[in-house]
CSV table of C-alpha atoms in Angstrom, one decimal:
chain,number,residue,atom,x,y,z
A,1,MET,CA,-18.8,20.8,-21.1
A,2,THR,CA,-21.7,18.7,-19.8
A,3,HIS,CA,-19.9,15.5,-20.5
A,4,LEU,CA,-17.2,16.5,-17.9
A,5,PHE,CA,-19.9,16.3,-15.2
A,6,LYS,CA,-21.8,13.3,-16.4
A,7,LEU,CA,-21.9,10.7,-13.6
A,8,LYS,CA,-19.8,7.6,-14.0
A,9,ALA,CA,-19.6,4.6,-11.6
A,10,ILE,CA,-16.3,3.7,-10.0
A,11,ASP,CA,-15.2,0.9,-7.6
A,12,VAL,CA,-15.0,2.2,-4.1
A,13,ALA,CA,-11.6,0.4,-3.7
A,14,VAL,CA,-10.2,2.7,-6.4
A,15,VAL,CA,-11.6,5.8,-4.6
A,16,LEU,CA,-10.2,4.6,-1.3
A,17,ARG,CA,-6.7,4.0,-2.8
A,18,ALA,CA,-6.6,7.4,-4.3
A,19,VAL,CA,-7.8,9.2,-1.2
A,20,ALA,CA,-5.5,7.2,1.0
A,21,ILE,CA,-2.3,8.0,-1.0
A,22,CYS,CA,-3.3,11.7,-1.1
A,23,LEU,CA,-3.6,11.6,2.7
A,24,VAL,CA,-0.2,10.1,3.1
A,25,ALA,CA,1.4,12.6,0.7
A,26,PHE,CA,-0.4,15.5,2.5
A,27,ASN,CA,0.9,14.5,5.9
A,28,HIS,CA,4.4,14.3,4.5
A,29,ALA,CA,4.1,17.8,3.0
A,30,ASN,CA,2.6,19.2,6.2
A,31,PRO,CA,4.3,17.5,9.2
A,32,ASP,CA,3.1,20.4,11.5
A,33,ALA,CA,-0.5,20.1,10.4
A,34,PRO,CA,-1.8,19.5,14.0
A,35,LYS,CA,-0.6,23.0,14.9
A,36,PHE,CA,-2.7,24.8,12.3
A,37,LEU,CA,-5.4,22.3,11.6
A,38,GLY,CA,-5.7,20.9,15.1
A,39,PHE,CA,-5.2,17.4,13.7
A,40,SER,CA,-3.2,15.6,11.1
A,41,LEU,CA,-4.7,13.6,8.2
A,42,ASP,CA,-3.6,10.2,9.6
A,43,GLY,CA,-4.7,6.8,8.5
A,44,GLY,CA,-3.9,6.7,4.8
A,45,MET,CA,-1.3,4.0,5.1
A,46,ASN,CA,-3.6,1.9,7.3
A,47,VAL,CA,-6.3,2.0,4.6
A,48,LEU,CA,-3.7,1.1,2.0
A,49,LEU,CA,-2.5,-1.9,4.1
A,50,MET,CA,-6.1,-3.1,4.4
A,51,ILE,CA,-6.7,-2.9,0.7
A,52,SER,CA,-3.4,-4.6,0.0
A,53,GLY,CA,-4.4,-7.4,2.3
A,54,TYR,CA,-7.7,-7.8,0.5
A,55,TYR,CA,-6.1,-8.1,-2.9
A,56,PHE,CA,-3.4,-10.4,-1.5
A,57,ALA,CA,-6.1,-12.8,-0.3
A,58,LYS,CA,-7.9,-12.6,-3.6
A,59,LEU,CA,-4.8,-13.0,-5.9
A,60,VAL,CA,-2.4,-15.1,-3.8
A,61,LEU,CA,-4.2,-17.1,-1.0
A,62,THR,CA,-6.9,-18.4,-3.3
A,63,ALA,CA,-4.4,-20.1,-5.6
A,64,PRO,CA,-5.5,-23.7,-6.3
A,65,SER,CA,-2.2,-25.3,-5.1
A,66,VAL,CA,0.5,-24.4,-2.6
A,67,GLY,CA,3.1,-24.2,-5.5
A,68,GLN,CA,0.9,-21.8,-7.4
A,69,MET,CA,0.4,-19.8,-4.2
A,70,ARG,CA,4.1,-19.4,-3.8
A,71,HIS,CA,4.5,-18.4,-7.4
A,72,GLN,CA,1.8,-15.7,-7.0
A,73,LEU,CA,3.3,-14.6,-3.7
A,74,ILE,CA,6.7,-14.1,-5.4
A,75,ARG,CA,5.1,-12.1,-8.2
A,76,TYR,CA,3.1,-10.0,-5.8
A,77,GLY,CA,6.2,-9.3,-3.7
A,78,ALA,CA,8.4,-8.5,-6.7
A,79,SER,CA,5.9,-5.9,-7.9
A,80,PHE,CA,6.8,-3.6,-5.1
A,81,ILE,CA,10.0,-4.9,-3.6
A,82,ILE,CA,12.1,-4.5,-6.8
A,83,PRO,CA,11.0,-0.8,-7.4
A,84,SER,CA,11.5,-0.1,-3.7
A,85,PHE,CA,15.0,-1.7,-3.8
A,86,LEU,CA,15.9,0.4,-6.9
A,87,MET,CA,14.7,3.5,-5.1
A,88,VAL,CA,16.9,2.8,-2.2
A,89,LEU,CA,19.9,2.4,-4.5
A,90,PHE,CA,18.9,5.6,-6.3
A,91,PHE,CA,18.9,7.6,-3.0
A,92,PHE,CA,22.2,6.0,-1.9
A,93,ALA,CA,23.9,7.2,-5.1
A,94,LEU,CA,22.2,10.6,-5.1
A,95,LEU,CA,23.0,11.4,-1.5
A,96,LYS,CA,26.3,9.6,-1.3
A,97,ARG,CA,25.2,7.7,1.8
A,98,PHE,CA,24.9,4.0,2.5
A,99,ASP,CA,23.1,1.9,5.1
A,100,VAL,CA,23.3,-1.9,4.9
A,101,GLN,CA,20.2,-2.3,7.2
A,102,GLU,CA,18.2,-0.2,4.8
A,103,LEU,CA,19.6,-1.9,1.8
A,104,LEU,CA,18.6,-5.4,3.1
A,105,PHE,CA,15.2,-4.2,4.3
A,106,TYR,CA,15.4,-4.8,8.0
A,107,LYS,CA,16.2,-1.2,9.3
A,108,ASN,CA,12.7,-1.0,10.8
A,109,PHE,CA,13.8,-3.3,13.6
A,110,PHE,CA,16.5,-0.8,14.7
A,111,SER,CA,15.5,2.8,13.8
A,112,PRO,CA,12.9,4.8,11.9
A,113,GLU,CA,15.7,6.9,10.4
A,114,ARG,CA,16.5,6.3,6.7
A,115,VAL,CA,18.6,7.6,3.9
A,116,SER,CA,15.9,7.2,1.2
A,117,LYS,CA,13.4,10.0,0.7
A,118,TYR,CA,10.4,7.7,0.8
A,119,PRO,CA,8.7,5.7,3.6
A,120,THR,CA,10.9,2.6,3.5
A,121,TRP,CA,9.2,1.0,6.5
A,122,TYR,CA,6.2,-0.1,4.4
A,123,PRO,CA,8.1,-2.3,1.9
A,124,GLN,CA,10.3,-3.5,4.7
A,125,VAL,CA,7.4,-4.7,6.8
A,126,MET,CA,5.6,-6.1,3.8
A,127,LEU,CA,8.7,-8.1,2.7
A,128,GLN,CA,9.1,-9.5,6.2
A,129,ILE,CA,5.4,-10.5,6.3
A,130,LEU,CA,5.7,-12.2,2.8
A,131,LEU,CA,8.9,-14.0,3.8
A,132,ILE,CA,7.1,-15.5,6.9
A,133,ILE,CA,4.1,-16.6,4.8
A,134,TYR,CA,6.4,-18.1,2.2
A,135,ALA,CA,8.3,-20.1,4.9
A,136,LEU,CA,5.0,-21.3,6.5
A,137,SER,CA,3.9,-22.6,3.1
A,138,PHE,CA,6.4,-25.4,3.4
A,139,ILE,CA,4.8,-26.9,6.5
A,140,PRO,CA,3.3,-30.2,5.3
A,141,GLY,CA,-0.5,-30.1,5.2
A,142,LEU,CA,-0.9,-26.5,6.3
A,143,GLY,CA,-2.5,-25.5,3.0
A,144,ALA,CA,-5.0,-28.3,3.1
A,145,ILE,CA,-5.9,-27.5,6.7
A,146,GLY,CA,-6.3,-23.8,5.9
A,147,ARG,CA,-8.7,-24.5,3.0
A,148,ARG,CA,-10.8,-26.8,5.2
A,149,LEU,CA,-11.0,-24.2,8.0
A,150,GLN,CA,-11.8,-21.2,5.9
A,151,PRO,CA,-12.8,-18.6,6.9
A,152,TYR,CA,-12.4,-19.4,10.6
A,153,TRP,CA,-8.6,-19.6,10.5
A,154,VAL,CA,-8.4,-16.1,9.0
A,155,LEU,CA,-10.5,-14.7,11.8
A,156,GLY,CA,-8.3,-16.6,14.3
A,157,VAL,CA,-5.1,-15.2,12.8
A,158,PHE,CA,-6.5,-11.7,12.7
A,159,GLY,CA,-7.7,-12.0,16.4
A,160,VAL,CA,-4.3,-13.2,17.5
A,161,PHE,CA,-2.3,-10.4,15.9
A,162,ALA,CA,-4.9,-7.7,16.9
A,163,VAL,CA,-4.3,-8.8,20.5
A,164,ILE,CA,-0.5,-8.7,19.9
A,165,ARG,CA,-0.8,-5.2,18.6
A,166,LEU,CA,-2.9,-4.2,21.5
A,167,VAL,CA,-0.9,-5.8,24.3
A,168,LEU,CA,2.7,-6.1,23.3
A,169,PRO,CA,3.5,-2.3,23.1
A,170,GLN,CA,2.4,-2.1,26.8
A,171,TYR,CA,5.4,-4.4,27.7
A,172,VAL,CA,7.9,-3.6,25.0
A,173,ASP,CA,8.4,0.0,24.0
A,174,THR,CA,8.0,0.1,20.3
A,175,VAL,CA,7.1,3.8,20.1
A,176,PRO,CA,10.6,4.8,19.1
A,177,LEU,CA,10.2,2.4,16.1
A,178,MET,CA,6.7,3.9,15.4
A,179,HIS,CA,5.3,0.3,15.7
A,180,HIS,CA,6.6,-0.3,12.2
A,181,LEU,CA,7.3,-4.0,12.8
A,182,PRO,CA,5.7,-7.0,11.0
A,183,HIS,CA,4.1,-8.5,14.0
A,184,LEU,CA,2.5,-5.2,14.9
A,185,GLN,CA,1.3,-4.3,11.4
A,186,PHE,CA,0.1,-7.7,10.3
A,187,TRP,CA,-3.4,-7.4,11.9
A,188,ASN,CA,-4.0,-4.4,9.6
A,189,PHE,CA,-2.9,-6.4,6.5
A,190,CYS,CA,-4.9,-9.4,7.8
A,191,LEU,CA,-8.0,-7.2,8.1
A,192,GLY,CA,-8.1,-7.2,4.3
A,193,TRP,CA,-8.0,-11.0,4.4
A,194,CYS,CA,-11.0,-11.0,6.6
A,195,PHE,CA,-12.9,-8.7,4.3
A,196,TYR,CA,-12.2,-11.1,1.4
A,197,PHE,CA,-12.8,-14.5,3.1
A,198,VAL,CA,-15.5,-13.6,5.6
A,199,SER,CA,-17.4,-10.7,4.1
A,200,ASP,CA,-16.3,-10.2,0.5
A,201,PRO,CA,-18.2,-7.0,-0.5
A,202,SER,CA,-18.8,-8.5,-4.0
A,203,GLY,CA,-20.9,-11.4,-2.8
A,204,SER,CA,-21.2,-12.0,0.9
A,205,PRO,CA,-24.6,-11.7,2.6
A,206,LEU,CA,-25.3,-8.5,4.6
A,207,ARG,CA,-25.3,-10.4,7.9
A,208,ALA,CA,-21.7,-11.5,7.4
A,209,ARG,CA,-20.6,-8.0,6.4
A,210,LEU,CA,-22.4,-6.5,9.5
A,211,ALA,CA,-20.7,-9.0,11.8
A,212,MET,CA,-17.3,-8.3,10.2
A,213,ALA,CA,-17.8,-4.6,10.4
A,214,GLY,CA,-18.4,-5.0,14.2
A,215,VAL,CA,-15.2,-7.0,14.6
A,216,ALA,CA,-13.3,-4.5,12.6
A,217,LEU,CA,-14.6,-1.4,14.5
A,218,VAL,CA,-14.0,-2.9,17.9
A,219,SER,CA,-10.5,-3.9,16.9
A,220,ILE,CA,-9.6,-0.5,15.4
A,221,PHE,CA,-11.0,1.5,18.4
A,222,ALA,CA,-9.3,-0.8,20.9
A,223,ILE,CA,-5.9,-0.6,19.2
A,224,PHE,CA,-5.8,3.1,18.4
A,225,GLY,CA,-8.3,4.6,20.8
A,226,PRO,CA,-11.0,7.2,20.1
A,227,ASN,CA,-8.8,10.3,20.2
A,228,VAL,CA,-6.7,9.9,17.0
A,229,LEU,CA,-7.9,10.4,13.4
A,230,VAL,CA,-6.4,7.1,12.2
A,231,THR,CA,-9.2,5.4,14.1
A,232,TYR,CA,-11.9,7.2,12.1
A,233,THR,CA,-10.0,7.1,8.7
A,234,LEU,CA,-9.6,3.3,8.9
A,235,SER,CA,-13.1,2.8,10.3
A,236,ILE,CA,-14.8,4.8,7.5
A,237,GLY,CA,-12.6,3.2,4.9
A,238,SER,CA,-13.5,-0.3,6.2
A,239,LEU,CA,-17.2,0.5,6.3
A,240,LEU,CA,-17.2,1.9,2.7
A,241,PHE,CA,-15.2,-1.1,1.5
A,242,LEU,CA,-17.7,-3.5,3.1
A,243,PHE,CA,-21.0,-1.9,2.2
A,244,VAL,CA,-20.5,0.3,-0.9
A,245,LYS,CA,-19.4,-1.5,-4.0
A,246,ARG,CA,-19.4,1.4,-6.5
A,247,ILE,CA,-20.0,5.1,-6.2
A,248,SER,CA,-20.9,7.7,-8.9
A,249,LEU,CA,-18.6,10.6,-9.6
A,250,PRO,CA,-18.7,13.4,-12.3
A,251,ALA,CA,-16.6,12.2,-15.3
A,252,ILE,CA,-13.8,14.7,-14.6
A,253,ALA,CA,-13.5,13.5,-10.9
A,254,HIS,CA,-13.8,9.9,-12.1
A,255,LYS,CA,-10.8,10.3,-14.4
A,256,THR,CA,-8.8,12.2,-11.8
A,257,VAL,CA,-9.4,9.6,-9.1
A,258,SER,CA,-8.7,6.7,-11.5
A,259,ILE,CA,-5.3,8.2,-12.5
A,260,ILE,CA,-4.3,8.9,-8.9
A,261,ALA,CA,-5.2,5.4,-7.8
A,262,ALA,CA,-3.4,3.8,-10.8
A,263,ALA,CA,-0.3,6.0,-9.9
A,264,SER,CA,-0.6,5.4,-6.2
A,265,PHE,CA,2.6,3.3,-5.8
A,266,ASN,CA,4.5,5.7,-7.9
A,267,ILE,CA,3.3,8.6,-5.8
A,268,PHE,CA,4.3,6.7,-2.7
A,269,LEU,CA,7.9,6.2,-4.1
A,270,TRP,CA,8.5,9.6,-5.5
A,271,HIS,CA,6.5,12.3,-3.7
A,272,ARG,CA,9.1,12.9,-1.0
A,273,PHE,CA,11.8,13.3,-3.6
A,274,PHE,CA,9.8,16.0,-5.4
A,275,TYR,CA,9.1,17.7,-2.0
A,276,GLU,CA,12.9,18.1,-1.6
A,277,ILE,CA,13.1,19.8,-4.9
A,278,TYR,CA,10.1,22.1,-4.0
A,279,GLU,CA,11.8,23.0,-0.7
A,280,ARG,CA,14.9,24.1,-2.6
A,281,VAL,CA,13.1,26.0,-5.4
A,282,ALA,CA,10.8,27.7,-3.0
A,283,HIS,CA,13.6,28.4,-0.4
A,284,LEU,CA,11.4,27.0,2.4
A,285,LYS,CA,12.8,27.6,5.9
A,286,THR,CA,10.6,24.9,7.4
A,287,PRO,CA,9.3,21.5,6.1
A,288,GLN,CA,5.8,22.9,6.2
A,289,GLY,CA,5.2,22.9,2.5
A,290,GLY,CA,1.4,23.4,2.5
A,291,VAL,CA,-0.9,22.6,-0.4
A,292,GLY,CA,1.6,23.8,-2.9
A,293,MET,CA,4.2,21.3,-2.0
A,294,TRP,CA,1.5,18.6,-1.9
A,295,VAL,CA,0.2,19.3,-5.3
A,296,PHE,CA,3.7,19.6,-6.7
A,297,GLY,CA,4.9,16.3,-5.3
A,298,VAL,CA,1.8,14.3,-6.2
A,299,GLY,CA,1.5,16.0,-9.7
A,300,LEU,CA,5.1,15.3,-10.7
A,301,SER,CA,4.8,11.7,-9.4
A,302,ILE,CA,1.8,11.2,-11.7
A,303,VAL,CA,3.6,12.8,-14.6
A,304,LEU,CA,6.5,10.4,-14.0
A,305,TRP,CA,4.1,7.5,-13.9
A,306,SER,CA,2.4,8.6,-17.1
A,307,VAL,CA,5.8,8.8,-18.9
A,308,TRP,CA,6.7,5.3,-17.7
A,309,GLU,CA,3.3,3.9,-18.7
A,310,GLY,CA,3.7,5.5,-22.2
A,311,LEU,CA,7.2,4.0,-22.6
A,312,GLU,CA,6.0,0.6,-21.4
A,313,LYS,CA,3.1,0.6,-23.9
A,314,THR,CA,5.4,1.7,-26.7
A,315,TRP,CA,7.8,-1.1,-25.9
A,316,ASN,CA,5.1,-3.7,-25.8
A,317,ARG,CA,3.7,-2.5,-29.1
A,318,ILE,CA,7.2,-2.7,-30.7
A,319,ARG,CA,7.6,-6.3,-29.3
A,320,SER,CA,4.2,-7.2,-30.6
A,321,VAL,CA,5.0,-6.0,-34.1
A,322,SER,CA,8.4,-7.7,-33.9
A,323,ASP,CA,6.7,-11.0,-33.0
A,324,GLN,CA,4.3,-10.7,-35.9
A,325,VAL,CA,7.1,-10.0,-38.3
A,326,SER,CA,9.1,-13.1,-37.1
A,327,GLN,CA,6.0,-15.2,-37.5
A,328,MET,CA,5.6,-14.0,-41.1
A,329,LYS,CA,9.2,-14.8,-42.1
A,330,PRO,CA,8.6,-18.6,-42.8
A,331,ALA,CA,5.8,-17.7,-45.2
A,332,LEU,CA,7.9,-15.2,-47.0
A,333,THR,CA,10.9,-17.4,-47.5
């Protein structure tokens, strides 16, 4: 049993991704949490947006050429847009309802309502952001200018969109849309860019990270204010991301966190569907599912992910064997 509690190091980004998706799922299982907890566990999606921005900068924006950047951007977008689109079709068929705005991923501009039983606003906003970046990549010389001005252009873009998020809702009421619009969410995504280009936790000097932490905290508190939990969730997540590269966990916790993080997108897509099943099986009269619903939805989402991963590995193994056999044929004939 001692090996279950032996300490193992894990990247803090993995821990943050696992915690963030669990917070998202918990809030969806307990929409009335403020009534019995005094607060809701907000901020999970904001942490996920920040982490997504960091890896987007690392995997896409650092491409050696504009053409390769576009190729990486398409791959990055397809990794979540295709599954999200298929989920929308799945719920349309299951519920016998149809919404063209939701199907074409622009419903967030008109209403927070949706047919699909998962938070469609996130892939909608992300697709819209990626389309804008893709279009901007065709402006002649923009890529070269961006490379010359790194990291200052990233800070400039972040500053502009942080101000937009702070000021625009004071003049245009976006509360009915829950602020789920690309120009209001981009600052959060771009925060991850800043962490990569200005203060990459894997190699930037402490002074740069301290300065970036100050910019991040001022922006977060200015935008959300001090009286909501999302402010502290995103602030703590940002500080951990900037200053803690790896943390040690008991082996059993290490394995659990690693699995949840790896299955995070699957949990995002499926947990609300399993909540619906739980409500019917448990004959709930309210949407307040508690810890039971939360564990049920997250657990079955992970099971579904495990099955898919197993099928994918089996398919890849079969293809590998098939390729080996086809390469052997000329030698056998």
